């Protein structure tokens, strides 16, 4: 018997599932991720360089900051522009806010209900109302960082080639810093809920790839490293990585 599901909800993009069942057991299973071509590269042709970060951030509404900053870094590399240290620190803070926002969205609102056999995140919030409030606190904190530095929570406006069009006030950054202990406490409270998750046993050979930099959790810059032993400067990525669709 074959099972075919054309659409699986609560996933980013369009995902389908095909499985072959023999005597009540799944003998074959395949997920099809059908992410449509964005054609962003073509849209950028002929545009002014200052328009590019604004356009590329529209690649995603969940992670617009990384696309925005990546395009800015590419333009700076082409022009030979070195942003000041303060601008780099603020960009790293923006990226951290995106990681917090994106992970809290995925883990609690998209994934957790399935592990607990609950229909959706609305029903999950009814079962775990305290944890739901803590997750909202975490997400609001992340959005506040994005708004303070980037001008708004989604699709930043102030980050540009060479720095920012508007710098946040010192008092605004100090207020964010004051909230950190409370948000950390909220994250630890939610962590206790995730400790209850029983993950299915699933393993396959996988080569994991990420940025790597000494004394820093590399998100903004670093070398490309993999679990298979790859270690090259980021600017040489095309020599070792192949893009396909």
PDB file of C-alpha atoms in Angstrom, residues 4-148:
ATOM      1  CA  UNK A   4       0.774  10.039  -0.443  1.00  0.00           C
ATOM      2  CA  UNK A   5       0.238  13.300   1.425  1.00  0.00           C
ATOM      3  CA  UNK A   6       0.632  16.335  -0.802  1.00  0.00           C
ATOM      4  CA  UNK A   7       0.695  18.935   1.940  1.00  0.00           C
ATOM      5  CA  UNK A   8       2.023  18.823   5.490  1.00  0.00           C
ATOM      6  CA  UNK A   9       1.167  21.880   7.615  1.00  0.00           C
ATOM      7  CA  UNK A  10       3.355  23.602  10.193  1.00  0.00           C
ATOM      8  CA  UNK A  11       6.444  23.528   7.998  1.00  0.00           C
ATOM      9  CA  UNK A  12       8.305  26.311   6.238  1.00  0.00           C
ATOM     10  CA  UNK A  13       7.778  25.823   2.527  1.00  0.00           C
ATOM     11  CA  UNK A  14       5.688  23.148   0.815  1.00  0.00           C
ATOM     12  CA  UNK A  15       6.291  19.621   2.076  1.00  0.00           C
ATOM     13  CA  UNK A  16       4.756  16.332   0.957  1.00  0.00           C
ATOM     14  CA  UNK A  17       5.188  12.722   2.080  1.00  0.00           C
ATOM     15  CA  UNK A  18       5.185   9.430   0.201  1.00  0.00           C
ATOM     16  CA  UNK A  19       5.419   6.092   2.002  1.00  0.00           C
ATOM     17  CA  UNK A  20       5.198   2.411   1.103  1.00  0.00           C
ATOM     18  CA  UNK A  21       3.503   0.195   3.696  1.00  0.00           C
ATOM     19  CA  UNK A  22       4.069  -3.588   3.754  1.00  0.00           C
ATOM     20  CA  UNK A  23       2.273  -5.728   6.345  1.00  0.00           C
ATOM     21  CA  UNK A  24       1.506  -2.679   8.430  1.00  0.00           C
ATOM     22  CA  UNK A  25       5.097  -1.417   8.498  1.00  0.00           C
ATOM     23  CA  UNK A  26       6.670   1.460   6.605  1.00  0.00           C
ATOM     24  CA  UNK A  27       9.287   0.028   4.244  1.00  0.00           C
ATOM     25  CA  UNK A  28       9.987   3.210   2.332  1.00  0.00           C
ATOM     26  CA  UNK A  29       9.377   6.864   3.145  1.00  0.00           C
ATOM     27  CA  UNK A  30      10.314  10.031   1.341  1.00  0.00           C
ATOM     28  CA  UNK A  31       9.666  13.679   2.049  1.00  0.00           C
ATOM     29  CA  UNK A  32       9.438  16.095  -0.870  1.00  0.00           C
ATOM     30  CA  UNK A  33      10.287  19.694  -0.052  1.00  0.00           C
ATOM     31  CA  UNK A  34       8.938  21.832  -2.863  1.00  0.00           C
ATOM     32  CA  UNK A  35      10.381  25.268  -2.299  1.00  0.00           C
ATOM     33  CA  UNK A  36       9.603  27.450  -5.281  1.00  0.00           C
ATOM     34  CA  UNK A  37      12.303  29.454  -7.026  1.00  0.00           C
ATOM     35  CA  UNK A  38      12.474  33.009  -5.661  1.00  0.00           C
ATOM     36  CA  UNK A  39      14.493  34.420  -8.587  1.00  0.00           C
ATOM     37  CA  UNK A  40      15.911  37.090  -6.289  1.00  0.00           C
ATOM     38  CA  UNK A  41      19.168  37.227  -8.248  1.00  0.00           C
ATOM     39  CA  UNK A  42      17.281  38.239 -11.384  1.00  0.00           C
ATOM     40  CA  UNK A  43      15.275  40.868  -9.540  1.00  0.00           C
ATOM     41  CA  UNK A  44      18.487  42.518  -8.331  1.00  0.00           C
ATOM     42  CA  UNK A  45      19.965  43.007 -11.799  1.00  0.00           C
ATOM     43  CA  UNK A  46      20.095  46.706 -12.663  1.00  0.00           C
ATOM     44  CA  UNK A  47      19.111  47.844  -9.169  1.00  0.00           C
ATOM     45  CA  UNK A  48      20.979  50.454  -7.156  1.00  0.00           C
ATOM     46  CA  UNK A  49      23.210  48.890  -4.523  1.00  0.00           C
ATOM     47  CA  UNK A  50      21.323  50.530  -1.643  1.00  0.00           C
ATOM     48  CA  UNK A  51      18.112  48.799  -2.766  1.00  0.00           C
ATOM     49  CA  UNK A  52      19.592  45.307  -2.598  1.00  0.00           C
ATOM     50  CA  UNK A  53      19.457  44.762   1.210  1.00  0.00           C
ATOM     51  CA  UNK A  54      15.825  45.886   1.275  1.00  0.00           C
ATOM     52  CA  UNK A  55      14.859  43.468  -1.497  1.00  0.00           C
ATOM     53  CA  UNK A  56      16.818  40.467  -0.230  1.00  0.00           C
ATOM     54  CA  UNK A  57      15.271  40.714   3.226  1.00  0.00           C
ATOM     55  CA  UNK A  58      11.963  39.795   1.542  1.00  0.00           C
ATOM     56  CA  UNK A  59      13.276  36.299   0.874  1.00  0.00           C
ATOM     57  CA  UNK A  60      11.799  35.309   4.233  1.00  0.00           C
ATOM     58  CA  UNK A  61       9.513  36.838   6.836  1.00  0.00           C
ATOM     59  CA  UNK A  62      10.937  34.654   9.610  1.00  0.00           C
ATOM     60  CA  UNK A  63      14.645  35.291   8.989  1.00  0.00           C
ATOM     61  CA  UNK A  64      14.861  38.589   7.060  1.00  0.00           C
ATOM     62  CA  UNK A  65      17.783  39.940   9.093  1.00  0.00           C
ATOM     63  CA  UNK A  66      20.318  37.371   7.911  1.00  0.00           C
ATOM     64  CA  UNK A  67      19.433  38.005   4.254  1.00  0.00           C
ATOM     65  CA  UNK A  68      19.621  41.745   4.816  1.00  0.00           C
ATOM     66  CA  UNK A  69      23.015  41.663   6.522  1.00  0.00           C
ATOM     67  CA  UNK A  70      24.470  39.035   4.179  1.00  0.00           C
ATOM     68  CA  UNK A  71      23.708  41.205   1.154  1.00  0.00           C
ATOM     69  CA  UNK A  72      25.207  44.231   2.920  1.00  0.00           C
ATOM     70  CA  UNK A  73      28.395  42.281   3.648  1.00  0.00           C
ATOM     71  CA  UNK A  74      28.594  41.146   0.013  1.00  0.00           C
ATOM     72  CA  UNK A  75      28.331  44.735  -1.219  1.00  0.00           C
ATOM     73  CA  UNK A  76      30.910  45.918   1.312  1.00  0.00           C
ATOM     74  CA  UNK A  77      33.297  43.189   0.158  1.00  0.00           C
ATOM     75  CA  UNK A  78      32.819  44.259  -3.461  1.00  0.00           C
ATOM     76  CA  UNK A  79      33.378  47.938  -2.653  1.00  0.00           C
ATOM     77  CA  UNK A  80      36.175  47.375  -0.150  1.00  0.00           C
ATOM     78  CA  UNK A  81      34.162  48.981   2.662  1.00  0.00           C
ATOM     79  CA  UNK A  82      35.022  48.160   6.281  1.00  0.00           C
ATOM     80  CA  UNK A  83      32.198  49.037   8.685  1.00  0.00           C
ATOM     81  CA  UNK A  84      33.113  50.449  12.113  1.00  0.00           C
ATOM     82  CA  UNK A  85      33.316  48.074  15.068  1.00  0.00           C
ATOM     83  CA  UNK A  86      30.140  49.458  16.650  1.00  0.00           C
ATOM     84  CA  UNK A  87      28.175  48.713  13.479  1.00  0.00           C
ATOM     85  CA  UNK A  88      29.485  45.133  13.471  1.00  0.00           C
ATOM     86  CA  UNK A  89      28.480  44.655  17.115  1.00  0.00           C
ATOM     87  CA  UNK A  90      24.980  45.952  16.425  1.00  0.00           C
ATOM     88  CA  UNK A  91      24.648  43.646  13.424  1.00  0.00           C
ATOM     89  CA  UNK A  92      25.636  40.689  15.594  1.00  0.00           C
ATOM     90  CA  UNK A  93      23.020  41.718  18.133  1.00  0.00           C
ATOM     91  CA  UNK A  94      20.398  41.873  15.379  1.00  0.00           C
ATOM     92  CA  UNK A  95      21.363  38.378  14.240  1.00  0.00           C
ATOM     93  CA  UNK A  96      21.108  37.107  17.816  1.00  0.00           C
ATOM     94  CA  UNK A  97      17.602  38.547  18.061  1.00  0.00           C
ATOM     95  CA  UNK A  98      16.628  36.718  14.887  1.00  0.00           C
ATOM     96  CA  UNK A  99      17.949  33.411  16.238  1.00  0.00           C
ATOM     97  CA  UNK A 100      15.896  33.864  19.412  1.00  0.00           C
ATOM     98  CA  UNK A 101      12.755  34.850  17.520  1.00  0.00           C
ATOM     99  CA  UNK A 102      13.057  32.151  14.862  1.00  0.00           C
ATOM    100  CA  UNK A 103      13.857  29.328  17.282  1.00  0.00           C
ATOM    101  CA  UNK A 104      11.047  30.203  19.671  1.00  0.00           C
ATOM    102  CA  UNK A 105       8.621  30.278  16.740  1.00  0.00           C
ATOM    103  CA  UNK A 106       9.738  26.947  15.315  1.00  0.00           C
ATOM    104  CA  UNK A 107      10.179  25.030  18.548  1.00  0.00           C
ATOM    105  CA  UNK A 108       7.013  26.040  20.374  1.00  0.00           C
ATOM    106  CA  UNK A 109       4.515  27.063  17.704  1.00  0.00           C
ATOM    107  CA  UNK A 110       5.415  24.691  14.850  1.00  0.00           C
ATOM    108  CA  UNK A 111       6.986  21.579  16.396  1.00  0.00           C
ATOM    109  CA  UNK A 112       6.090  21.011  20.020  1.00  0.00           C
ATOM    110  CA  UNK A 113       2.383  20.276  19.604  1.00  0.00           C
ATOM    111  CA  UNK A 114       3.148  17.307  17.324  1.00  0.00           C
ATOM    112  CA  UNK A 115       5.493  15.737  19.867  1.00  0.00           C
ATOM    113  CA  UNK A 116       2.793  15.946  22.532  1.00  0.00           C
ATOM    114  CA  UNK A 117       0.023  14.715  20.232  1.00  0.00           C
ATOM    115  CA  UNK A 118      -1.799  18.052  20.399  1.00  0.00           C
ATOM    116  CA  UNK A 119      -3.537  19.388  17.294  1.00  0.00           C
ATOM    117  CA  UNK A 120      -2.027  22.869  17.104  1.00  0.00           C
ATOM    118  CA  UNK A 121      -0.292  25.617  19.065  1.00  0.00           C
ATOM    119  CA  UNK A 122      -3.611  27.133  20.173  1.00  0.00           C
ATOM    120  CA  UNK A 123      -4.545  23.922  21.966  1.00  0.00           C
ATOM    121  CA  UNK A 124      -0.978  23.637  23.246  1.00  0.00           C
ATOM    122  CA  UNK A 125      -1.324  27.068  24.844  1.00  0.00           C
ATOM    123  CA  UNK A 126      -4.417  25.868  26.710  1.00  0.00           C
ATOM    124  CA  UNK A 127      -2.563  22.861  28.117  1.00  0.00           C
ATOM    125  CA  UNK A 128       0.590  24.815  28.986  1.00  0.00           C
ATOM    126  CA  UNK A 129      -0.578  28.417  29.529  1.00  0.00           C
ATOM    127  CA  UNK A 130       2.366  29.449  31.716  1.00  0.00           C
ATOM    128  CA  UNK A 131       4.946  28.233  29.218  1.00  0.00           C
ATOM    129  CA  UNK A 132       2.984  29.912  26.427  1.00  0.00           C
ATOM    130  CA  UNK A 133       3.263  33.254  28.210  1.00  0.00           C
ATOM    131  CA  UNK A 134       6.992  32.732  28.693  1.00  0.00           C
ATOM    132  CA  UNK A 135       7.508  32.017  24.992  1.00  0.00           C
ATOM    133  CA  UNK A 136       5.631  35.181  24.067  1.00  0.00           C
ATOM    134  CA  UNK A 137       7.878  37.094  26.456  1.00  0.00           C
ATOM    135  CA  UNK A 138      10.948  35.657  24.713  1.00  0.00           C
ATOM    136  CA  UNK A 139       9.647  36.484  21.229  1.00  0.00           C
ATOM    137  CA  UNK A 140       8.642  40.006  22.234  1.00  0.00           C
ATOM    138  CA  UNK A 141      12.120  40.542  23.643  1.00  0.00           C
ATOM    139  CA  UNK A 142      13.724  39.430  20.378  1.00  0.00           C
ATOM    140  CA  UNK A 143      11.403  41.653  18.358  1.00  0.00           C
ATOM    141  CA  UNK A 144      12.249  44.587  20.616  1.00  0.00           C
ATOM    142  CA  UNK A 145      15.940  44.176  19.806  1.00  0.00           C
ATOM    143  CA  UNK A 146      15.185  44.098  16.076  1.00  0.00           C
ATOM    144  CA  UNK A 147      12.977  47.171  16.321  1.00  0.00           C
ATOM    145  CA  UNK A 148      15.497  49.101  18.413  1.00  0.00           C
TER     146      UNK A 148
END
